[in-house]
PDB file of C-alpha atoms in Angstrom:
ATOM      1  CA  MET A   1     244.877 -98.596-174.973  1.00  0.00           C
ATOM      2  CA  ASP A   2     245.327 -94.862-174.457  1.00  0.00           C
ATOM      3  CA  PRO A   3     242.945 -93.614-171.677  1.00  0.00           C
ATOM      4  CA  ALA A   4     241.429 -90.939-173.932  1.00  0.00           C
ATOM      5  CA  ALA A   5     240.841 -93.475-176.697  1.00  0.00           C
ATOM      6  CA  LEU A   6     239.307 -95.888-174.167  1.00  0.00           C
ATOM      7  CA  ARG A   7     236.911 -93.206-172.899  1.00  0.00           C
ATOM      8  CA  ALA A   8     235.904 -92.288-176.449  1.00  0.00           C
ATOM      9  CA  SER A   9     235.358 -95.953-177.343  1.00  0.00           C
ATOM     10  CA  THR A  10     233.325 -96.506-174.165  1.00  0.00           C
ATOM     11  CA  ARG A  11     231.076 -93.508-174.888  1.00  0.00           C
ATOM     12  CA  HIS A  12     230.446 -94.835-178.390  1.00  0.00           C
ATOM     13  CA  LEU A  13     229.596 -98.313-177.078  1.00  0.00           C
ATOM     14  CA  LEU A  14     227.258 -96.952-174.393  1.00  0.00           C
ATOM     15  CA  THR A  15     225.360 -94.919-176.991  1.00  0.00           C
ATOM     16  CA  ASP A  16     224.998 -97.964-179.256  1.00  0.00           C
ATOM     17  CA  ILE A  17     223.913-100.149-176.300  1.00  0.00           C
ATOM     18  CA  ALA A  18     221.251 -97.645-175.248  1.00  0.00           C
ATOM     19  CA  THR A  19     219.831 -97.661-178.782  1.00  0.00           C
ATOM     20  CA  ALA A  20     219.947-101.466-179.144  1.00  0.00           C
ATOM     21  CA  ALA A  21     218.399-101.992-175.687  1.00  0.00           C
ATOM     22  CA  GLU A  22     215.164-100.121-176.428  1.00  0.00           C
ATOM     23  CA  GLY A  23     212.306-102.403-175.401  1.00  0.00           C
ATOM     24  CA  TRP A  24     214.600-104.728-173.418  1.00  0.00           C
ATOM     25  CA  THR A  25     214.788-105.327-169.686  1.00  0.00           C
ATOM     26  CA  VAL A  26     218.466-105.341-168.700  1.00  0.00           C
ATOM     27  CA  ALA A  27     219.376-106.885-165.341  1.00  0.00           C
ATOM     28  CA  ILE A  28     222.538-107.600-163.363  1.00  0.00           C
ATOM     29  CA  CYS A  29     222.661-110.600-161.023  1.00  0.00           C
ATOM     30  CA  SER A  30     225.783-111.206-158.939  1.00  0.00           C
ATOM     31  CA  GLU A  31     227.062-111.155-155.376  1.00  0.00           C
ATOM     32  CA  ASP A  32     230.022-109.098-156.642  1.00  0.00           C
ATOM     33  CA  LEU A  33     229.321-105.540-155.471  1.00  0.00           C
ATOM     34  CA  LEU A  34     231.750-104.083-158.008  1.00  0.00           C
ATOM     35  CA  LEU A  35     230.028-105.799-160.927  1.00  0.00           C
ATOM     36  CA  ARG A  36     226.596-104.699-159.731  1.00  0.00           C
ATOM     37  CA  ALA A  37     227.654-101.123-159.011  1.00  0.00           C
ATOM     38  CA  SER A  38     229.681-100.580-162.174  1.00  0.00           C
ATOM     39  CA  GLY A  39     226.956-102.067-164.353  1.00  0.00           C
ATOM     40  CA  ALA A  40     224.216-100.000-162.741  1.00  0.00           C
ATOM     41  CA  LEU A  41     226.276 -96.801-163.037  1.00  0.00           C
ATOM     42  CA  LEU A  42     227.429 -97.351-166.612  1.00  0.00           C
ATOM     43  CA  LEU A  43     224.281 -98.732-168.178  1.00  0.00           C
ATOM     44  CA  ASP A  44     221.344 -96.333-168.321  1.00  0.00           C
ATOM     45  CA  CYS A  45     219.295 -99.228-169.704  1.00  0.00           C
ATOM     46  CA  CYS A  46     219.907-101.369-166.598  1.00  0.00           C
ATOM     47  CA  SER A  47     216.670-101.410-164.590  1.00  0.00           C
ATOM     48  CA  LEU A  48     217.167-104.406-162.260  1.00  0.00           C
ATOM     49  CA  VAL A  49     220.037-105.290-159.920  1.00  0.00           C
ATOM     50  CA  ALA A  50     219.991-108.427-157.759  1.00  0.00           C
ATOM     51  CA  GLY A  51     222.390-110.355-155.555  1.00  0.00           C
ATOM     52  CA  SER A  52     220.709-113.728-155.967  1.00  0.00           C
ATOM     53  CA  ILE A  53     218.625-115.761-158.410  1.00  0.00           C
ATOM     54  CA  GLY A  54     215.611-115.679-156.089  1.00  0.00           C
ATOM     55  CA  GLU A  55     215.782-111.896-155.746  1.00  0.00           C
ATOM     56  CA  LEU A  56     216.002-111.482-159.516  1.00  0.00           C
ATOM     57  CA  LEU A  57     213.033-113.789-160.133  1.00  0.00           C
ATOM     58  CA  ILE A  58     210.897-111.701-157.769  1.00  0.00           C
ATOM     59  CA  GLN A  59     211.880-108.473-159.551  1.00  0.00           C
ATOM     60  CA  LEU A  60     211.132-109.996-162.961  1.00  0.00           C
ATOM     61  CA  GLU A  61     207.526-110.847-162.076  1.00  0.00           C
ATOM     62  CA  ALA A  62     206.374-107.387-163.154  1.00  0.00           C
ATOM     63  CA  THR A  63     208.349-107.266-166.410  1.00  0.00           C
ATOM     64  CA  ALA A  64     207.576-108.257-169.976  1.00  0.00           C
ATOM     65  CA  GLY A  65     209.431-108.361-173.273  1.00  0.00           C
ATOM     66  CA  PRO A  66     212.973-109.545-174.001  1.00  0.00           C
ATOM     67  CA  LEU A  67     215.412-109.880-171.116  1.00  0.00           C
ATOM     68  CA  LEU A  68     219.194-109.530-171.042  1.00  0.00           C
ATOM     69  CA  VAL A  69     220.929-110.671-167.843  1.00  0.00           C
ATOM     70  CA  VAL A  70     224.545-109.910-166.954  1.00  0.00           C
ATOM     71  CA  CYS A  71     225.610-112.340-164.264  1.00  0.00           C
ATOM     72  CA  GLY A  72     228.537-113.825-162.412  1.00  0.00           C
ATOM     73  CA  ASP A  73     228.911-117.406-161.262  1.00  0.00           C
ATOM     74  CA  ASP A  74     228.808-116.524-157.589  1.00  0.00           C
ATOM     75  CA  CYS A  75     225.242-116.388-156.261  1.00  0.00           C
ATOM     76  CA  ALA A  76     224.671-118.357-153.066  1.00  0.00           C
ATOM     77  CA  ASP A  77     221.501-119.927-154.460  1.00  0.00           C
ATOM     78  CA  GLY A  78     223.114-121.130-157.686  1.00  0.00           C
ATOM     79  CA  GLY A  79     225.764-120.486-160.295  1.00  0.00           C
ATOM     80  CA  ALA A  80     225.369-119.074-163.786  1.00  0.00           C
ATOM     81  CA  ASP A  81     224.118-122.376-165.192  1.00  0.00           C
ATOM     82  CA  ALA A  82     221.407-122.602-162.520  1.00  0.00           C
ATOM     83  CA  LEU A  83     220.384-119.002-163.164  1.00  0.00           C
ATOM     84  CA  ILE A  84     220.092-119.632-166.907  1.00  0.00           C
ATOM     85  CA  GLU A  85     218.073-122.809-166.386  1.00  0.00           C
ATOM     86  CA  GLN A  86     215.683-121.252-163.852  1.00  0.00           C
ATOM     87  CA  LEU A  87     215.021-118.054-165.787  1.00  0.00           C
ATOM     88  CA  ARG A  88     214.466-119.844-169.076  1.00  0.00           C
ATOM     89  CA  SER A  89     212.139-122.285-167.347  1.00  0.00           C
ATOM     90  CA  ALA A  90     210.185-119.499-165.631  1.00  0.00           C
ATOM     91  CA  LEU A  91     210.114-116.949-168.451  1.00  0.00           C
ATOM     92  CA  GLY A  92     210.629-118.956-171.637  1.00  0.00           C
ATOM     93  CA  ALA A  93     213.884-119.625-173.446  1.00  0.00           C
ATOM     94  CA  ALA A  94     213.050-117.317-176.366  1.00  0.00           C
ATOM     95  CA  ARG A  95     212.736-114.331-174.050  1.00  0.00           C
ATOM     96  CA  CYS A  96     216.097-114.567-172.254  1.00  0.00           C
ATOM     97  CA  ARG A  97     219.690-113.752-173.195  1.00  0.00           C
ATOM     98  CA  PHE A  98     222.706-114.101-170.886  1.00  0.00           C
ATOM     99  CA  VAL A  99     226.165-112.537-170.596  1.00  0.00           C
ATOM    100  CA  VAL A 100     228.281-114.382-167.999  1.00  0.00           C
ATOM    101  CA  VAL A 101     231.340-112.740-166.435  1.00  0.00           C
ATOM    102  CA  LEU A 102     233.971-115.239-165.267  1.00  0.00           C
ATOM    103  CA  ALA A 103     237.432-115.013-163.734  1.00  0.00           C
ATOM    104  CA  ASP A 104     240.232-116.248-165.979  1.00  0.00           C
ATOM    105  CA  SER A 105     240.993-118.858-163.280  1.00  0.00           C
ATOM    106  CA  VAL A 106     237.603-120.601-163.677  1.00  0.00           C
ATOM    107  CA  ALA A 107     238.002-124.391-163.595  1.00  0.00           C
ATOM    108  CA  PRO A 108     237.914-126.056-167.048  1.00  0.00           C
ATOM    109  CA  GLU A 109     234.973-128.288-166.146  1.00  0.00           C
ATOM    110  CA  ARG A 110     233.041-125.310-164.785  1.00  0.00           C
ATOM    111  CA  LEU A 111     233.775-123.264-167.889  1.00  0.00           C
ATOM    112  CA  GLN A 112     232.538-126.082-170.107  1.00  0.00           C
ATOM    113  CA  ARG A 113     229.388-126.523-168.043  1.00  0.00           C
ATOM    114  CA  ILE A 114     228.465-122.832-168.164  1.00  0.00           C
ATOM    115  CA  TRP A 115     229.081-122.644-171.911  1.00  0.00           C
ATOM    116  CA  SER A 116     227.010-125.791-172.374  1.00  0.00           C
ATOM    117  CA  SER A 117     224.128-124.179-170.466  1.00  0.00           C
ATOM    118  CA  GLY A 118     223.550-121.871-173.415  1.00  0.00           C
ATOM    119  CA  ALA A 119     224.913-118.440-172.418  1.00  0.00           C
ATOM    120  CA  GLU A 120     225.120-116.117-175.420  1.00  0.00           C
ATOM    121  CA  ALA A 121     228.359-114.507-174.204  1.00  0.00           C
ATOM    122  CA  LEU A 122     231.228-115.308-171.841  1.00  0.00           C
ATOM    123  CA  CYS A 123     233.439-112.436-170.693  1.00  0.00           C
ATOM    124  CA  CYS A 124     236.694-112.566-168.781  1.00  0.00           C
ATOM    125  CA  LEU A 125     236.452-110.478-165.603  1.00  0.00           C
ATOM    126  CA  GLN A 126     240.029-109.266-165.962  1.00  0.00           C
ATOM    127  CA  ALA A 127     239.264-107.795-169.425  1.00  0.00           C
ATOM    128  CA  CYS A 128     236.029-105.996-168.540  1.00  0.00           C
ATOM    129  CA  GLY A 129     237.856-102.716-167.919  1.00  0.00           C
ATOM    130  CA  GLN A 130     238.988-102.741-171.552  1.00  0.00           C
ATOM    131  CA  GLY A 131     235.431-102.494-172.828  1.00  0.00           C
ATOM    132  CA  GLN A 132     234.973-106.186-173.505  1.00  0.00           C
ATOM    133  CA  LEU A 133     231.809-106.485-171.411  1.00  0.00           C
ATOM    134  CA  LEU A 134     230.182-103.538-173.180  1.00  0.00           C
ATOM    135  CA  HIS A 135     231.126-105.013-176.542  1.00  0.00           C
ATOM    136  CA  ALA A 136     229.598-108.358-175.528  1.00  0.00           C
ATOM    137  CA  LEU A 137     226.376-106.667-174.392  1.00  0.00           C
ATOM    138  CA  LEU A 138     226.022-104.895-177.712  1.00  0.00           C
ATOM    139  CA  MET A 139     226.613-108.075-179.708  1.00  0.00           C
ATOM    140  CA  VAL A 140     224.024-110.034-177.701  1.00  0.00           C
ATOM    141  CA  LEU A 141     221.457-107.243-178.025  1.00  0.00           C
ATOM    142  CA  ARG A 142     222.016-107.448-181.786  1.00  0.00           C
ATOM    143  CA  GLY A 143     221.377-111.185-181.802  1.00  0.00           C
ATOM    144  CA  GLN A 144     224.986-112.371-181.907  1.00  0.00           C
ATOM    145  CA  SER A 145     227.162-114.359-179.529  1.00  0.00           C
ATOM    146  CA  CYS A 146     230.470-113.335-178.001  1.00  0.00           C
ATOM    147  CA  LEU A 147     233.257-115.353-176.418  1.00  0.00           C
ATOM    148  CA  ASP A 148     236.360-113.946-174.772  1.00  0.00           C
ATOM    149  CA  PRO A 149     239.485-115.073-176.716  1.00  0.00           C
ATOM    150  CA  LEU A 150     241.161-116.497-173.605  1.00  0.00           C
ATOM    151  CA  LEU A 151     238.056-118.432-172.598  1.00  0.00           C
ATOM    152  CA  ARG A 152     237.595-119.599-176.189  1.00  0.00           C
ATOM    153  CA  GLN A 153     241.123-120.978-176.167  1.00  0.00           C
ATOM    154  CA  ARG A 154     240.469-122.838-172.936  1.00  0.00           C
ATOM    155  CA  LEU A 155     237.200-124.254-174.261  1.00  0.00           C
ATOM    156  CA  GLN A 156     239.038-125.651-177.268  1.00  0.00           C
ATOM    157  CA  GLN A 157     241.337-127.653-175.028  1.00  0.00           C
ATOM    158  CA  PRO A 158     239.813-131.120-174.615  1.00  0.00           C
ATOM    159  CA  LEU A 159     238.716-132.135-171.136  1.00  0.00           C
ATOM    160  CA  ALA A 160     239.593-135.490-169.671  1.00  0.00           C
ATOM    161  CA  LEU A 161     236.321-137.324-170.266  1.00  0.00           C
ATOM    162  CA  ARG A 162     235.312-139.786-167.579  1.00  0.00           C
ATOM    163  CA  GLY A 163     232.798-142.590-167.580  1.00  0.00           C
ATOM    164  CA  ALA A 164     230.506-143.660-164.756  1.00  0.00           C
ATOM    165  CA  ASP A 165     233.366-145.556-163.091  1.00  0.00           C
ATOM    166  CA  GLY A 166     235.472-142.398-162.964  1.00  0.00           C
ATOM    167  CA  GLN A 167     238.015-143.762-165.408  1.00  0.00           C
ATOM    168  CA  ALA A 168     239.337-141.482-168.166  1.00  0.00           C
ATOM    169  CA  LEU A 169     238.092-142.363-171.623  1.00  0.00           C
ATOM    170  CA  GLU A 170     238.442-141.198-175.203  1.00  0.00           C
ATOM    171  CA  LEU A 171     235.729-140.946-177.820  1.00  0.00           C
ATOM    172  CA  SER A 172     236.342-141.818-181.440  1.00  0.00           C
ATOM    173  CA  SER A 173     235.212-139.507-184.231  1.00  0.00           C
ATOM    174  CA  ARG A 174     232.376-141.928-184.957  1.00  0.00           C
ATOM    175  CA  GLU A 175     231.201-141.788-181.334  1.00  0.00           C
ATOM    176  CA  GLN A 176     231.303-137.990-181.324  1.00  0.00           C
ATOM    177  CA  GLU A 177     229.238-137.953-184.529  1.00  0.00           C
ATOM    178  CA  LEU A 178     226.730-140.290-182.914  1.00  0.00           C
ATOM    179  CA  ILE A 179     226.376-137.896-179.982  1.00  0.00           C
ATOM    180  CA  ALA A 180     225.866-134.945-182.342  1.00  0.00           C
ATOM    181  CA  ALA A 181     223.215-136.867-184.311  1.00  0.00           C
ATOM    182  CA  VAL A 182     221.357-137.855-181.146  1.00  0.00           C
ATOM    183  CA  ALA A 183     221.461-134.231-179.946  1.00  0.00           C
ATOM    184  CA  ARG A 184     219.889-133.133-183.233  1.00  0.00           C
ATOM    185  CA  GLY A 185     216.978-135.430-182.501  1.00  0.00           C
ATOM    186  CA  HIS A 186     217.745-138.277-184.922  1.00  0.00           C
ATOM    187  CA  ASN A 187     216.772-141.819-183.991  1.00  0.00           C
ATOM    188  CA  SER A 188     218.799-144.907-184.913  1.00  0.00           C
ATOM    189  CA  ARG A 189     216.875-145.422-188.174  1.00  0.00           C
ATOM    190  CA  GLU A 190     217.565-141.857-189.301  1.00  0.00           C
ATOM    191  CA  ILE A 191     221.239-142.082-188.294  1.00  0.00           C
ATOM    192  CA  ALA A 192     221.488-145.303-190.308  1.00  0.00           C
ATOM    193  CA  ALA A 193     220.041-143.528-193.350  1.00  0.00           C
ATOM    194  CA  LEU A 194     222.421-140.595-192.936  1.00  0.00           C
ATOM    195  CA  HIS A 195     225.484-142.823-192.845  1.00  0.00           C
ATOM    196  CA  GLN A 196     224.176-145.607-195.090  1.00  0.00           C
ATOM    197  CA  LEU A 197     224.447-148.272-192.429  1.00  0.00           C
ATOM    198  CA  ARG A 198     222.101-150.967-191.231  1.00  0.00           C
ATOM    199  CA  GLY A 199     219.784-149.949-188.410  1.00  0.00           C
ATOM    200  CA  ASP A 200     220.935-152.810-186.190  1.00  0.00           C
ATOM    201  CA  THR A 201     224.546-151.677-186.738  1.00  0.00           C
ATOM    202  CA  VAL A 202     223.738-148.180-185.475  1.00  0.00           C
ATOM    203  CA  ARG A 203     221.827-149.611-182.524  1.00  0.00           C
ATOM    204  CA  ARG A 204     224.882-151.707-181.656  1.00  0.00           C
ATOM    205  CA  TYR A 205     227.136-148.630-181.903  1.00  0.00           C
ATOM    206  CA  LEU A 206     224.793-146.710-179.605  1.00  0.00           C
ATOM    207  CA  SER A 207     224.564-149.589-177.136  1.00  0.00           C
ATOM    208  CA  ASN A 208     228.359-149.781-176.984  1.00  0.00           C
ATOM    209  CA  LEU A 209     228.552-146.008-176.477  1.00  0.00           C
ATOM    210  CA  TYR A 210     226.001-146.092-173.635  1.00  0.00           C
ATOM    211  CA  ARG A 211     228.013-148.807-171.914  1.00  0.00           C
ATOM    212  CA  LYS A 212     231.268-146.941-172.463  1.00  0.00           C
ATOM    213  CA  VAL A 213     230.142-143.687-170.834  1.00  0.00           C
ATOM    214  CA  GLY A 214     227.930-145.365-168.232  1.00  0.00           C
ATOM    215  CA  VAL A 215     224.406-144.355-169.272  1.00  0.00           C
ATOM    216  CA  ARG A 216     221.271-146.341-170.151  1.00  0.00           C
ATOM    217  CA  ASP A 217     219.689-144.491-173.062  1.00  0.00           C
ATOM    218  CA  GLN A 218     219.730-141.447-175.365  1.00  0.00           C
ATOM    219  CA  ARG A 219     218.466-139.155-172.612  1.00  0.00           C
ATOM    220  CA  GLY A 220     221.339-140.219-170.382  1.00  0.00           C
ATOM    221  CA  LEU A 221     223.802-139.789-173.250  1.00  0.00           C
ATOM    222  CA  ILE A 222     222.624-136.225-173.868  1.00  0.00           C
ATOM    223  CA  SER A 223     222.879-135.365-170.149  1.00  0.00           C
ATOM    224  CA  TRP A 224     226.385-136.829-169.965  1.00  0.00           C
ATOM    225  CA  SER A 225     227.449-134.972-173.133  1.00  0.00           C
ATOM    226  CA  LEU A 226     226.090-131.660-171.827  1.00  0.00           C
ATOM    227  CA  ALA A 227     227.919-132.116-168.517  1.00  0.00           C
ATOM    228  CA  HIS A 228     231.194-132.738-170.360  1.00  0.00           C
ATOM    229  CA  GLY A 229     230.793-129.822-172.759  1.00  0.00           C
ATOM    230  CA  LEU A 230     230.488-132.010-175.876  1.00  0.00           C
ATOM    231  CA  ILE A 231     227.182-130.360-176.792  1.00  0.00           C
ATOM    232  CA  ARG A 232     225.309-127.266-175.629  1.00  0.00           C
ATOM    233  CA  LEU A 233     221.634-126.788-174.836  1.00  0.00           C
ATOM    234  CA  PRO A 234     221.104-124.585-177.923  1.00  0.00           C
ATOM    235  CA  ASP A 235     222.491-127.429-180.053  1.00  0.00           C
ATOM    236  CA  LEU A 236     219.685-129.804-179.071  1.00  0.00           C
ATOM    237  CA  HIS A 237     217.411-130.407-182.072  1.00  0.00           C
ATOM    238  CA  SER A 238     218.585-127.068-183.517  1.00  0.00           C
ATOM    239  CA  HIS A 239     219.759-128.196-186.951  1.00  0.00           C
ATOM    240  CA  PRO A 240     218.212-131.537-187.878  1.00  0.00           C
ATOM    241  CA  ARG A 241     219.349-132.723-191.279  1.00  0.00           C
ATOM    242  CA  PRO A 242     216.619-133.258-193.857  1.00  0.00           C
ATOM    243  CA  LEU A 243     216.266-136.956-194.509  1.00  0.00           C
ATOM    244  CA  GLN A 244     214.980-138.942-197.460  1.00  0.00           C
ATOM    245  CA  LEU A 245     213.710-142.146-195.937  1.00  0.00           C
ATOM    246  CA  GLY A 246     212.028-143.666-198.976  1.00  0.00           C
ATOM    247  CA  ALA A 247     213.352-146.597-200.964  1.00  0.00           C
ATOM    248  CA  GLU A 248     216.488-144.742-202.012  1.00  0.00           C
ATOM    249  CA  GLY A 249     217.151-143.136-198.626  1.00  0.00           C
ATOM    250  CA  SER A 250     216.800-146.350-196.668  1.00  0.00           C
ATOM    251  CA  ARG A 251     218.852-148.561-198.981  1.00  0.00           C
ATOM    252  CA  HIS A 252     222.187-149.543-197.404  1.00  0.00           C
ATOM    253  CA  ARG A 253     225.383-149.976-199.317  1.00  0.00           C
ATOM    254  CA  SER A 254     228.342-152.083-198.344  1.00  0.00           C
ATOM    255  CA  LEU A 255     231.248-149.666-198.357  1.00  0.00           C
ATOM    256  CA  GLY A 256     234.742-149.700-196.936  1.00  0.00           C
ATOM    257  CA  ALA A 257     235.010-147.934-193.593  1.00  0.00           C
ATOM    258  CA  ASP A 258     236.984-144.734-193.335  1.00  0.00           C
ATOM    259  CA  ARG A 259     239.737-145.259-190.778  1.00  0.00           C
ATOM    260  CA  SER A 260     239.517-141.780-189.298  1.00  0.00           C
ATOM    261  CA  THR A 261     235.820-141.930-188.397  1.00  0.00           C
ATOM    262  CA  GLY A 262     234.657-145.504-188.754  1.00  0.00           C
ATOM    263  CA  TRP A 263     231.811-144.393-191.051  1.00  0.00           C
ATOM    264  CA  PRO A 264     231.590-145.605-194.654  1.00  0.00           C
ATOM    265  CA  ALA A 265     234.008-143.481-196.666  1.00  0.00           C
ATOM    266  CA  ALA A 266     231.467-142.289-199.232  1.00  0.00           C
ATOM    267  CA  ALA A 267     229.024-141.349-196.493  1.00  0.00           C
ATOM    268  CA  ARG A 268     231.452-139.412-194.301  1.00  0.00           C
ATOM    269  CA  PRO A 269     229.907-136.053-193.338  1.00  0.00           C
ATOM    270  CA  GLY A 270     231.289-133.177-195.373  1.00  0.00           C
TER     271      GLY A 270
END
């Protein structure tokens, strides 16, 4: 981009951010001096700057209202996922929003874990000078999410899933759907109604899945799925499907299985 055009675009973004940030506490948390300094200098709305999670928590004790945190993954007392977990636990999940700045060389497993922790935006460090970070801040302040195109592409590349024994494994479409249903808070009876299967059949599927990935129950399955990036914290119980569990909803039909998912063909999710 032409330098003059970049400056003009940056001025426009900074004005919009200042307007959108009214009533917000904006903080920067990173050991990276450049990130802290540039953010503090650019953002008039930035009122807190910290080099560690502990330091930020102390500064936040006197604040109220919504909070937007720009952070790296480099603090000595925890990475971005730890920061997100601790602040949401201390201040309430509804209050906090996070923009995480990551190098384009971030390990795939680490990238998946941070995205699974529930950050509203992931920015590539190497693209911040092009206005991407400011754009992400504005989108998050307006209630949207933002994901750097390069990081999005890397997130879409499947990780090598591993069970408790360390061996690589693959999940079928049916198993992935089971994980999604469990994350939405459905029990085996509700999953059976959704897919028009017998309850004992679903329980057998779940038991086989637990054994396959090396966990004991639904809680363990959710933890394993979060760690492998198959689900994110915001996905948990976020969109439960309405169920009709009366006589019609609980009646099972014997249908041919769809080969691509293993679910009955007529009941395959649309």
